[in-house]
Coordinates of C-alpha atoms in Angstrom, one line a residue:
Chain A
X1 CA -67.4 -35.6 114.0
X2 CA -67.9 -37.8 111.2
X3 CA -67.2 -41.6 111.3
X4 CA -66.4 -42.4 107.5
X5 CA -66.3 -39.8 104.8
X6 CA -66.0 -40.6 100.8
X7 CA -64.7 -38.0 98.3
X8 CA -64.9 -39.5 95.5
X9 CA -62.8 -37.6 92.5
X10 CA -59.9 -36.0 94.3
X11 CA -59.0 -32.8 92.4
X12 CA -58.5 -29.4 93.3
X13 CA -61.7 -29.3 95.3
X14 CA -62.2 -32.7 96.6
X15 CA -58.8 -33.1 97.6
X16 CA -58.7 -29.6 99.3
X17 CA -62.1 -30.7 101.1
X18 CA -60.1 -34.1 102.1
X19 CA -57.2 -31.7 103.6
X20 CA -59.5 -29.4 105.9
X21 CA -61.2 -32.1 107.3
X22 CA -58.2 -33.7 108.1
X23 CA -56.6 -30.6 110.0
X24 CA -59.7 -29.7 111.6
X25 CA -60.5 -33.8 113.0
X26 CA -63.5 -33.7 111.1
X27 CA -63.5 -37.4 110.5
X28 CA -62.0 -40.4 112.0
X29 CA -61.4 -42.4 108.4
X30 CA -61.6 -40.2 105.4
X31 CA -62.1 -42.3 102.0
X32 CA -61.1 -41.8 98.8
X33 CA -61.7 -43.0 95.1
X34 CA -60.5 -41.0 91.8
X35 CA -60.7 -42.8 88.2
X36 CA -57.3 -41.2 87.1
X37 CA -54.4 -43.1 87.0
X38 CA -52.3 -42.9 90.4
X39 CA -54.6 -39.7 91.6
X40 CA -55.8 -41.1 94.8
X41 CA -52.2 -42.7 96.1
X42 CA -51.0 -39.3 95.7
X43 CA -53.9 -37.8 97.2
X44 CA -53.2 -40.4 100.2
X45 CA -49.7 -39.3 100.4
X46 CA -50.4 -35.4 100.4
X47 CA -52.7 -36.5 103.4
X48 CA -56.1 -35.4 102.0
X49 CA -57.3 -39.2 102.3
X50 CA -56.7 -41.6 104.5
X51 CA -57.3 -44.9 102.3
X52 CA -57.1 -45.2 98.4
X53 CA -59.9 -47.2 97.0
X54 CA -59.4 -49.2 93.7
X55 CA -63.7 -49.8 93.3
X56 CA -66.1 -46.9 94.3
X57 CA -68.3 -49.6 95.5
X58 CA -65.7 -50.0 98.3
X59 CA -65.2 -46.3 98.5
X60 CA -68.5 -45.3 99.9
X61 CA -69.3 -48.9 101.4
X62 CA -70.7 -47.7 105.0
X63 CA -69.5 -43.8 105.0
X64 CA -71.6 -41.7 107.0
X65 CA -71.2 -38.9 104.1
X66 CA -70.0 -39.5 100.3
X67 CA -69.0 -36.3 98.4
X68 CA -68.7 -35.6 94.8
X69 CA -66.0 -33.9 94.0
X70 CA -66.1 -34.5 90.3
X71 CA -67.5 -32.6 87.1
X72 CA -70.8 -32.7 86.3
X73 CA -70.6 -34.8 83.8
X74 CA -69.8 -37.9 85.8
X75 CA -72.3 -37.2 88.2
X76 CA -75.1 -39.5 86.9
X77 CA -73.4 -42.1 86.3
X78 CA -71.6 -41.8 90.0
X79 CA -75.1 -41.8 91.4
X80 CA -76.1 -44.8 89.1
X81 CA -73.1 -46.8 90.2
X82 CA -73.4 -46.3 93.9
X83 CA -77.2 -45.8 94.7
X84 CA -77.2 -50.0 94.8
X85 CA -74.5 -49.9 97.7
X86 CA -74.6 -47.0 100.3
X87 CA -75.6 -47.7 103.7
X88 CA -78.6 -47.0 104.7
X89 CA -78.7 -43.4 105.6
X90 CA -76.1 -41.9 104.3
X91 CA -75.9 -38.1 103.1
X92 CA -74.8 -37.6 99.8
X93 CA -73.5 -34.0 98.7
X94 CA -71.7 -32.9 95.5
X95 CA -69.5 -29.3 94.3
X96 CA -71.0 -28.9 90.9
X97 CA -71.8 -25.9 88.9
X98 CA -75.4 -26.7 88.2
X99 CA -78.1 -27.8 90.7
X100 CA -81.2 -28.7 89.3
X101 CA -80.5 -31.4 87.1
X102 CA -78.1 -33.1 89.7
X103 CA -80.7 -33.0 92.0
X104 CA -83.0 -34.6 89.6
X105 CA -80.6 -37.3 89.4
X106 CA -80.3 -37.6 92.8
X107 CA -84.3 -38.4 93.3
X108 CA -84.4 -40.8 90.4
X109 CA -81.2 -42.8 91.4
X110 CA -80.8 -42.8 95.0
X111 CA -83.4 -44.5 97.0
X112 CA -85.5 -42.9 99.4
X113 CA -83.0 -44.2 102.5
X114 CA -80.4 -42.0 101.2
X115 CA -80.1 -38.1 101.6
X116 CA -79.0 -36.0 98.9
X117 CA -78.0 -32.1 99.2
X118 CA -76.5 -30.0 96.1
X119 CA -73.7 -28.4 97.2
X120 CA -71.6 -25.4 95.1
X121 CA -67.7 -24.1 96.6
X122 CA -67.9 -20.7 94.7
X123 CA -64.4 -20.9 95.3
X124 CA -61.4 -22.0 92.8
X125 CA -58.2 -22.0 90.8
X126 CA -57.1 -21.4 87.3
X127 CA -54.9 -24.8 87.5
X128 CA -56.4 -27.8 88.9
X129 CA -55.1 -31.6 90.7
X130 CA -54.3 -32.4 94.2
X131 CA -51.1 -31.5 93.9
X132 CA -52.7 -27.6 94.5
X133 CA -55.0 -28.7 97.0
X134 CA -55.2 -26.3 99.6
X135 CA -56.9 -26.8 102.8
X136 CA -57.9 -23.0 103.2
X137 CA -58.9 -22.9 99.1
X138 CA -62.7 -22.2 101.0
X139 CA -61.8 -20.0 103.9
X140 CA -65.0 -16.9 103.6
X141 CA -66.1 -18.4 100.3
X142 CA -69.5 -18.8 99.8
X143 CA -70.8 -22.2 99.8
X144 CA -74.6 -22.6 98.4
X145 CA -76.6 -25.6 99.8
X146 CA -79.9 -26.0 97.3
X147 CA -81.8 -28.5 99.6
X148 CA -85.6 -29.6 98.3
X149 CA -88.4 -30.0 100.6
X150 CA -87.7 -33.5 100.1
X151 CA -84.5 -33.2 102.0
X152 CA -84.0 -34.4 105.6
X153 CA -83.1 -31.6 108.0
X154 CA -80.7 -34.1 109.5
X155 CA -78.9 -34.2 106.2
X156 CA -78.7 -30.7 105.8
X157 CA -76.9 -30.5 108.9
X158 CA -74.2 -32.6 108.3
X159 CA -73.6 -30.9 104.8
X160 CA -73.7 -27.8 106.7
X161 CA -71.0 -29.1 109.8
X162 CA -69.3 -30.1 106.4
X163 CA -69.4 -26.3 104.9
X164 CA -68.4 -24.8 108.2
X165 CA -65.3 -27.2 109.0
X166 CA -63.9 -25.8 105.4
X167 CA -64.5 -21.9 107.0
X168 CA -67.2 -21.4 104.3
X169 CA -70.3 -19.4 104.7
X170 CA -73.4 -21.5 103.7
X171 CA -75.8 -19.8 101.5
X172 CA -79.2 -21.5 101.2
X173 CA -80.8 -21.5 97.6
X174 CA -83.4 -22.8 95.3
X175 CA -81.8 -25.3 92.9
X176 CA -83.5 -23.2 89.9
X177 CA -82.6 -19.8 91.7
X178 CA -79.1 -21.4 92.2
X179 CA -78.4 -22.0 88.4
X180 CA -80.1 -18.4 87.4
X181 CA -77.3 -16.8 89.6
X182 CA -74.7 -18.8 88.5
X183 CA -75.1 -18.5 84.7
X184 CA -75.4 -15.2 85.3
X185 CA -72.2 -14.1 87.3
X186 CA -70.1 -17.5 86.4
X187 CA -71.0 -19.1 83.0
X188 CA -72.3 -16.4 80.8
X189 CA -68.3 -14.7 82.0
X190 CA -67.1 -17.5 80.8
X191 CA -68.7 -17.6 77.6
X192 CA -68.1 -13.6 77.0
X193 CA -64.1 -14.6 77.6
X194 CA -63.9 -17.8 75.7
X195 CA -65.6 -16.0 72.6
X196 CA -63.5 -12.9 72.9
X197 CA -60.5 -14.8 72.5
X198 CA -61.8 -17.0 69.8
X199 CA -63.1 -13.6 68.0
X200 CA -59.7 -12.1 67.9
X201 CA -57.2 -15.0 67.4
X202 CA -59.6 -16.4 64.6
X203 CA -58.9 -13.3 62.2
X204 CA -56.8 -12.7 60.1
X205 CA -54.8 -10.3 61.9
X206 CA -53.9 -11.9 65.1
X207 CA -50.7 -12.4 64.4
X208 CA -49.6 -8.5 65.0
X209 CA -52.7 -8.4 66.8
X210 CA -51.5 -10.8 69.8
X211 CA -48.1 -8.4 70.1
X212 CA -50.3 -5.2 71.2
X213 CA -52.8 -7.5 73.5
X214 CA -51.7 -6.3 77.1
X215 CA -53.3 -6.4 80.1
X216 CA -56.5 -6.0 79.9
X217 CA -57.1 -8.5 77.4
X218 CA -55.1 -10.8 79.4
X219 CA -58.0 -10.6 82.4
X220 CA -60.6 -10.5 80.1
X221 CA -59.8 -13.2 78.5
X222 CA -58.7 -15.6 81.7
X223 CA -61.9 -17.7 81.5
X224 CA -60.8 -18.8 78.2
X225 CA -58.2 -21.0 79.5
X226 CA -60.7 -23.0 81.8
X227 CA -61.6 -27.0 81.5
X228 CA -63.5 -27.1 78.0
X229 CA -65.3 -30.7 79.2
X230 CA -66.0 -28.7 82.7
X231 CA -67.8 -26.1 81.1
X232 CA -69.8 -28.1 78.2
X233 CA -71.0 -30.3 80.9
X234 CA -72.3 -26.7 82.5
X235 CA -73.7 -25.8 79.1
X236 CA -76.0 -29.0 78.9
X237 CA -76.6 -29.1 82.3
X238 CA -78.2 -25.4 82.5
X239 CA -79.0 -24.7 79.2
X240 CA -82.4 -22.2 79.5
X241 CA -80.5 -20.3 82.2
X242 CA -77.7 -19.6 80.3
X243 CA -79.2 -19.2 77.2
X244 CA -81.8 -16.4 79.0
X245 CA -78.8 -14.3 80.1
X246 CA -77.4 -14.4 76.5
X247 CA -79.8 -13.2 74.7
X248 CA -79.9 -10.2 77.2
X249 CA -76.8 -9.8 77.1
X250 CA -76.4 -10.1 73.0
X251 CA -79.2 -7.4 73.1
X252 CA -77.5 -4.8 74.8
X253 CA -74.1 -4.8 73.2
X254 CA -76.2 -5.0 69.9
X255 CA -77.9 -1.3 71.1
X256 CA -74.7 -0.5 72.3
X257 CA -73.0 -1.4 68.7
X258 CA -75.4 1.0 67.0
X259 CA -74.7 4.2 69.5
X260 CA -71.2 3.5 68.4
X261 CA -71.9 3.4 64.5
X262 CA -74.1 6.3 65.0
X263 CA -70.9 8.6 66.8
X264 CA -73.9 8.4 69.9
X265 CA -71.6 11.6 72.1
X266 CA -73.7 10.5 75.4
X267 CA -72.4 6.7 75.5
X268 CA -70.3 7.3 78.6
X269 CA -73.3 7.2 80.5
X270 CA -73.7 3.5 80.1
X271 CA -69.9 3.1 81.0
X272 CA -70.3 5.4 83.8
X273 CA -73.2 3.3 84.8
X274 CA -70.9 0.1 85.0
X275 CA -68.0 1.7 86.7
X276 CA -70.3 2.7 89.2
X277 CA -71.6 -1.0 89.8
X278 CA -68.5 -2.7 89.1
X279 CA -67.1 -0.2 92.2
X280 CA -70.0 -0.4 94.2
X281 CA -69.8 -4.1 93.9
X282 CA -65.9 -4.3 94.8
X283 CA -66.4 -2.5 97.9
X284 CA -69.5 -4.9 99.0
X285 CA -67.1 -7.8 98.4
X286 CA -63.9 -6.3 100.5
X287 CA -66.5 -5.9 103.4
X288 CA -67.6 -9.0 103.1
X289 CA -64.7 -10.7 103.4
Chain B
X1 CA -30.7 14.8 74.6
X2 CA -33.0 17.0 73.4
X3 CA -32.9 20.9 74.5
X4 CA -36.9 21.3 75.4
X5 CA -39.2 19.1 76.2
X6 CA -42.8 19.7 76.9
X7 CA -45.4 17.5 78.1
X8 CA -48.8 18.4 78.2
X9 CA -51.3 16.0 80.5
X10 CA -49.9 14.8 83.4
X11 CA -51.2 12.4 84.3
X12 CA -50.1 8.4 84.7
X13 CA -48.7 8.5 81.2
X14 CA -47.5 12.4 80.8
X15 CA -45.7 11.8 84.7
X16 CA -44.2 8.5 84.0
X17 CA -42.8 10.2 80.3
X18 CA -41.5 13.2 82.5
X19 CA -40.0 11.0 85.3
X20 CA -38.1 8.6 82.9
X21 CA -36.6 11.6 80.6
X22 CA -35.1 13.0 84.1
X23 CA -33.8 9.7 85.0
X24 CA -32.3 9.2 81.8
X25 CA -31.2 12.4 81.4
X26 CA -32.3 13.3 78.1
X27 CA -33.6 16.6 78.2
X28 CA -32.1 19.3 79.7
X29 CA -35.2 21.2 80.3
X30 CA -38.7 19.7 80.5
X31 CA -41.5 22.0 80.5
X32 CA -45.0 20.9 82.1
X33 CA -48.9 21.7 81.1
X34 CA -52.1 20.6 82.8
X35 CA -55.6 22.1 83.0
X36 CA -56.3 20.6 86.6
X37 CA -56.1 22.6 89.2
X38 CA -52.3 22.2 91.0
X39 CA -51.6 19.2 89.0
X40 CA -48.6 20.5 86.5
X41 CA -47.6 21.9 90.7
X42 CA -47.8 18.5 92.0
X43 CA -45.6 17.2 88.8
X44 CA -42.9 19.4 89.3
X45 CA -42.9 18.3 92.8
X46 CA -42.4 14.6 92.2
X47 CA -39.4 15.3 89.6
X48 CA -41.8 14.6 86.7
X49 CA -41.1 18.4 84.9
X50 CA -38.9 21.0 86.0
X51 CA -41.1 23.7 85.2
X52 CA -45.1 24.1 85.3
X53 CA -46.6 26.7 82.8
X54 CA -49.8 28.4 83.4
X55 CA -50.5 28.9 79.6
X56 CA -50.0 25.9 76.7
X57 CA -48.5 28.8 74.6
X58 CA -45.6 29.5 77.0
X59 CA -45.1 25.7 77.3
X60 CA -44.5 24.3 74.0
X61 CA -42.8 27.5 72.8
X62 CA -39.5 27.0 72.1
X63 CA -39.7 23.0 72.6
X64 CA -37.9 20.1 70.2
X65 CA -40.3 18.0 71.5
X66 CA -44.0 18.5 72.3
X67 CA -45.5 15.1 73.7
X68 CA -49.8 15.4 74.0
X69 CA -50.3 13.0 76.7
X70 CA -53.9 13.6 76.8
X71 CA -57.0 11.5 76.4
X72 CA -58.0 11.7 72.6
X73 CA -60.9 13.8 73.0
X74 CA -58.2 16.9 74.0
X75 CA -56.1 16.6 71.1
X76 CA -58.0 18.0 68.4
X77 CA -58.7 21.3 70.4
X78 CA -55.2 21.2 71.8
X79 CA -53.5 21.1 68.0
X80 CA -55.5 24.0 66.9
X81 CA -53.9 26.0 70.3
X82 CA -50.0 25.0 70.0
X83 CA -50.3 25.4 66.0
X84 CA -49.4 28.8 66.1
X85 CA -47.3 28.9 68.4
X86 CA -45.0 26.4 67.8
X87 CA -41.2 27.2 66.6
X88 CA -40.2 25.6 63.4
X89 CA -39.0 22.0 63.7
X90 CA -41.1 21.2 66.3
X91 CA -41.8 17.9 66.4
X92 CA -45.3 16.6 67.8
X93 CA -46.7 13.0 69.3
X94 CA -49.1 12.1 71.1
X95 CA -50.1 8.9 73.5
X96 CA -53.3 8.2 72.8
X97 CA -55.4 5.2 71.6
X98 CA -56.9 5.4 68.2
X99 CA -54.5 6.9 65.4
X100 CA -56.2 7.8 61.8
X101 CA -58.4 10.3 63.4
X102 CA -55.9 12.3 65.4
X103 CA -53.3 12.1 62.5
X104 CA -56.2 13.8 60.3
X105 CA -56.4 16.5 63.0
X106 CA -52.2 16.9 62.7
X107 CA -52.5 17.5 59.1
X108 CA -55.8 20.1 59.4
X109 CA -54.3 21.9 61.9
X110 CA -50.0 21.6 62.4
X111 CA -48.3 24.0 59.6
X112 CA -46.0 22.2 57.3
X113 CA -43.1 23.2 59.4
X114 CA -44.2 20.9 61.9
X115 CA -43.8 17.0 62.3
X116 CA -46.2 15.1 64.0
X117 CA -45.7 11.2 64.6
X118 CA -48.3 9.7 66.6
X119 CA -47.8 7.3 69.1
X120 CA -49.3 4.8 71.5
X121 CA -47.6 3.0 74.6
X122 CA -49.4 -0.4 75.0
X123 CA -48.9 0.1 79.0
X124 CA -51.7 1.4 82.2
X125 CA -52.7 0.8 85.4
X126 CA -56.3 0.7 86.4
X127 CA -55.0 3.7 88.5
X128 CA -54.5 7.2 87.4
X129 CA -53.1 10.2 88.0
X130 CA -49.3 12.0 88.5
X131 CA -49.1 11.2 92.2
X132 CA -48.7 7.2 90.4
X133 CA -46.6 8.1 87.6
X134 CA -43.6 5.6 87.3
X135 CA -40.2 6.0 85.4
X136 CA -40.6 2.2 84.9
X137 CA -44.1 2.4 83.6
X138 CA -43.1 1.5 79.9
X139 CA -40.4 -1.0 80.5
X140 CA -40.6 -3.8 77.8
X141 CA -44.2 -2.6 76.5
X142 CA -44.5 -2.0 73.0
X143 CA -44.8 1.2 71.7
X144 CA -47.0 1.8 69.0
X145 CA -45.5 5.0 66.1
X146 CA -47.7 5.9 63.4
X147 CA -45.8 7.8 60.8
X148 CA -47.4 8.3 57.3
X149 CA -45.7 8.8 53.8
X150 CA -45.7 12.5 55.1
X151 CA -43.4 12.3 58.3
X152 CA -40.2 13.5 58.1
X153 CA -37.6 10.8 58.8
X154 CA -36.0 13.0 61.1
X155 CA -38.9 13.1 63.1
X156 CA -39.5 9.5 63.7
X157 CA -35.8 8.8 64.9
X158 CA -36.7 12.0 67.5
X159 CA -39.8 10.2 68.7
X160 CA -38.0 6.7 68.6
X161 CA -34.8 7.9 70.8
X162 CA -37.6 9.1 73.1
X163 CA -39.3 5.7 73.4
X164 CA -36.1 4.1 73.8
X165 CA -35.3 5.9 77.0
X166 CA -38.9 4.9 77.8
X167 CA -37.4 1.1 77.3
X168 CA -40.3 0.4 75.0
X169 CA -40.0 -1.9 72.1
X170 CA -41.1 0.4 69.2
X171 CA -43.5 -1.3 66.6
X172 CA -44.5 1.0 63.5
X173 CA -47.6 0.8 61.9
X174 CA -50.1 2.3 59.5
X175 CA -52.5 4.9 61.4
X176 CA -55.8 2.5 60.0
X177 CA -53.8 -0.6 60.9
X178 CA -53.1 0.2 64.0
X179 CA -56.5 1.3 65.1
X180 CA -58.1 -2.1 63.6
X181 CA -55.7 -4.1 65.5
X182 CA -56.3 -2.1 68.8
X183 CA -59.9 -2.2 68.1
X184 CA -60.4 -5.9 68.5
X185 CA -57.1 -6.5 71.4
X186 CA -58.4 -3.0 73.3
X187 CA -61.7 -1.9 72.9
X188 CA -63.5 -4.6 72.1
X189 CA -62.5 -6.2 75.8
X190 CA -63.9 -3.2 77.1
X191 CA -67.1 -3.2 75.7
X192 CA -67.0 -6.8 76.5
X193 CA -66.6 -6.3 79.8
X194 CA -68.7 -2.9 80.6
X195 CA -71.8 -5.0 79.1
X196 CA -71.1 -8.1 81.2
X197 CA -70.9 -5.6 83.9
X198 CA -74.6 -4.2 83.4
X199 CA -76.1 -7.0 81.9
X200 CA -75.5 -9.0 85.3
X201 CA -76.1 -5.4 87.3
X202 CA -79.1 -4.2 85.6
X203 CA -80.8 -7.7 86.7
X204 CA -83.7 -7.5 89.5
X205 CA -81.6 -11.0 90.7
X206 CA -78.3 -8.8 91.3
X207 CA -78.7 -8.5 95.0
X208 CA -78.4 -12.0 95.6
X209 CA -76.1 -12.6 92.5
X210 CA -73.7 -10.0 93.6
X211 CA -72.6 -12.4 97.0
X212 CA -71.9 -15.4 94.5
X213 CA -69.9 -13.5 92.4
X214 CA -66.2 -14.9 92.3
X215 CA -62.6 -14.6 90.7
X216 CA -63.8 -15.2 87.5
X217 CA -66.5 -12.1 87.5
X218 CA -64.3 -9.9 89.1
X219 CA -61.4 -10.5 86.2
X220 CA -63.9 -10.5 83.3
X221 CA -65.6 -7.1 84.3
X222 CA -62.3 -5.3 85.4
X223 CA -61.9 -3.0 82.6
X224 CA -65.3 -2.0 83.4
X225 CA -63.9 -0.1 85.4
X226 CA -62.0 2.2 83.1
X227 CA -62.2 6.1 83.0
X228 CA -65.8 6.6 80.6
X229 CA -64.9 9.9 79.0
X230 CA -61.5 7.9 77.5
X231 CA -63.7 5.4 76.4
X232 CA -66.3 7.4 74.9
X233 CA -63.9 9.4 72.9
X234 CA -61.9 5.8 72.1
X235 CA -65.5 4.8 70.7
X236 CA -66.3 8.5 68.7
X237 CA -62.6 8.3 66.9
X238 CA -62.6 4.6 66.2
X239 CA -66.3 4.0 65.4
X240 CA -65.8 1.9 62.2
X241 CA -62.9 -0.7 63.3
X242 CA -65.0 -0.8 66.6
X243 CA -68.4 -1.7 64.7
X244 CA -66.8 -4.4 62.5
X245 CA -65.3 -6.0 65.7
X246 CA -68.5 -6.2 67.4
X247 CA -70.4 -7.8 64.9
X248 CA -67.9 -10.5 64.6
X249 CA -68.3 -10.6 68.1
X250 CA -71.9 -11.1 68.2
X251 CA -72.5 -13.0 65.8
X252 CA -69.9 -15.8 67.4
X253 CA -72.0 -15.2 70.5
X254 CA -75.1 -16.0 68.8
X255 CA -73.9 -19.0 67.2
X256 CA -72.5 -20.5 70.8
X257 CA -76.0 -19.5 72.1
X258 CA -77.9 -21.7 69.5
X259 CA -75.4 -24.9 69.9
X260 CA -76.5 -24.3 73.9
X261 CA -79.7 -24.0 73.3
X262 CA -79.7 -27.4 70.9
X263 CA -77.6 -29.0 73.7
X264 CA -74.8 -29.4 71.4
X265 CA -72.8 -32.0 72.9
X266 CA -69.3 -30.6 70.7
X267 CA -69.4 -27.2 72.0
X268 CA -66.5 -27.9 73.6
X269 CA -64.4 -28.2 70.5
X270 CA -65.4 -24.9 70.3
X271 CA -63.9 -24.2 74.0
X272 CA -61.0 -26.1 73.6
X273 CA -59.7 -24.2 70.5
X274 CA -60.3 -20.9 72.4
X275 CA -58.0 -22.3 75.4
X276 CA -54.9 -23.2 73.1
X277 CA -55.3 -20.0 71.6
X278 CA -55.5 -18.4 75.1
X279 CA -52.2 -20.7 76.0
X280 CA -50.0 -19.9 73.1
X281 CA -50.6 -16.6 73.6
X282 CA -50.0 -16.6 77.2
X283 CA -46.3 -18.2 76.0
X284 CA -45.7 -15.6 73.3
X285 CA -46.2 -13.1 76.2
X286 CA -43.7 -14.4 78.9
X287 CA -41.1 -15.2 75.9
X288 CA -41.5 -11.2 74.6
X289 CA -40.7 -10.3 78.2

């Protein structure tokens, strides 16, 4: 059990984390601190925090573990703000998309007292705020951990009693191996949905087009309503990784563009291809659930 | 009502046609087709035809209506087998996805004595097959009718009274309108989505990528999951519209990988536009329903 724990930025995911310790008595004071206006009295009130905290300073002042729960973005400045203040020893974890450059952050801000492990939910919600918080939003999610060698074991421990009190399964990564992965299976989707929308409502003819749209554009396009600052902060923040699976990606529905304009008769054999892993990989994730 | 009805396919579409024209009651006799083994059996069974033909001859002769509820790649060698044998007055349609090239099959092969009026329901499951088939299947979808400056008038209204029992919303268009429209709403989120599919898939990294895939993957690369013949033939009738969508398509895609690759700190201008359009379209849908 945890004496004091800070989540600092109490959305979806920090104030879902803030609900699960709660139930399960993970911590005997759980802290809070969230720059929107009103956000962490209502978080108090849901019950995902136990005290509201007007200065971060105050916030994390003698927590045993600090979490950030915020976008990407705000993570350097976070770590700026409060490296000066933590107690000594504390474990610092955060829930962001990207690892690497957090983590270099983390070792130029923090000093060497202070613990940090990257931490990624890969769970979520199309709408966000603590008003959907949901205490099993992690329950058999995969939670990656991208500790360095420079991490403390001790640290990695509590991040992991953290992962486990959510009903997470850890997965231990690379910080760089982390952010291949992810731009792989989670940005590069959303950039593929984002400019498929923008490709067909930008012409000329979306306006009968939109009427015949149906279903399948609908999930396709699902990404596209996702947090715009969220996702540019994942675009600077993992740049080479994304850009990498882009160009491979540009490349092969650029040979698949000419077999079409050539009238190519054998092209279902890369969709058969893709059915096949797309139902191979449906069946992995059932079982793994 | 009409007298005769024939469907020939039945599958998802061809059963759900058959079992709303019972319901309705408005045919007295529907006559069934399908070249898999016990299917047109199985049909019969579930109330979707009252009588399964062994030959395509004996099914369409005598019909008002001949529906082709085939994939696209049937319909050309289908035409050329019901030409001769169809009684005057016949009136044709089909289901199928792309337009201008099955309408250019119509007039090669139907005599003048025939009307055909191509059609396409905007509706599917990512299931297929009779034992689904669903009288409800069409309820509030549009329903896309071709005619050209060479259908009889007559025609149409038959084709239009049967999408109304359907309780489709019918929408006419041109046949090269139609397919440019579907082109960039349809196929092109297929493509879309069977590249992101094997792009991620074909990786050496897919293993370990596959377990952080999430929500978001699994929607963008659903209609990877589509039937590949349909798609194949989709791609061989519609090459042109398909090929002018795609390099829209990329070329968006390579822009948005160059701003990422500068770090471009706007990019989410970029993203935000594609989420309003995403939003206003969502609210289009819901208020069409």
């Amino acid at each position: 059990m945890f004496n004091r724990v800070t989540i600092i930025g109490l959305g979806l995911i920090g104030g879902s984390i803030g609900l699960a310790l709660r139930r399960e008595k993970m911590a005997k004071q759980i802290a809070g601190y969230d720059l929107g206006q009103g956000v962490s009295e209502r978080a108090r009130k849901i019950g995902a925090i136990d005290d509201a905290y007007e200065s971060v300073a105050d916030a994390v002042s003698g927590s045993e573990l600090v979490i950030l729960a915020t976008p990407v973005g705000a993570v350097r400045t976070l770590l700026q703000a409060i490296a000066p203040v933590l107690t000594q020893g504390t474990v610092v974890t955060d829930v962001s998309s990207t690892k690497s450059q957090v983590i270099s952050w983390a070792e130029e801000f923090l000093p060497p007292t202070i613990s940090f492990v990257g931490g990624h939910p890969m769970a979520g919600k199309e709408v966000s705020g603590v008003e959907v918080a949901d205490p099993d939003l992690f329950k058999d999610c995969i939670y990656c951990l991208t500790p360095t060698t420079r991490t403390r074991s001790t640290a990695v421990s509590k991040v992991a009693a953290l992962v486990e009190t959510l009903g997470a399964r850890v997965r231990f990564l690379e910080p760089a191996e982390h952010d291949g992965l992810v731009a792989g299976v989670s940005h590069l989707p959303f950039l593929v949905s984002t400019t498929l929308m923008s490709t067909v409502a930008d012409d000329p003819t979306w306006g009968d087009a939109a009427l015949l749209a149906s279903s399948g554009f609908r999930d396709t396009t699902r990404l596209a309503a996702g947090n715009p600052e969220m996702y540019r902060d994942i675009c600077l923040t993992n740049s080479a990784a994304i850009v990498r699976w882009l160009d491979t990606y540009v490349a092969k529905l650029s040979d698949l563009r000419d077999q079409i304009a050539m009238h190519d008769r054998n092209i279902d054999e890369d969709f058969t291809k893709a059915q096949q892993q797309r139902q191979q990989w449906q069946v992995t994730q059932q079982s793994g659930k």
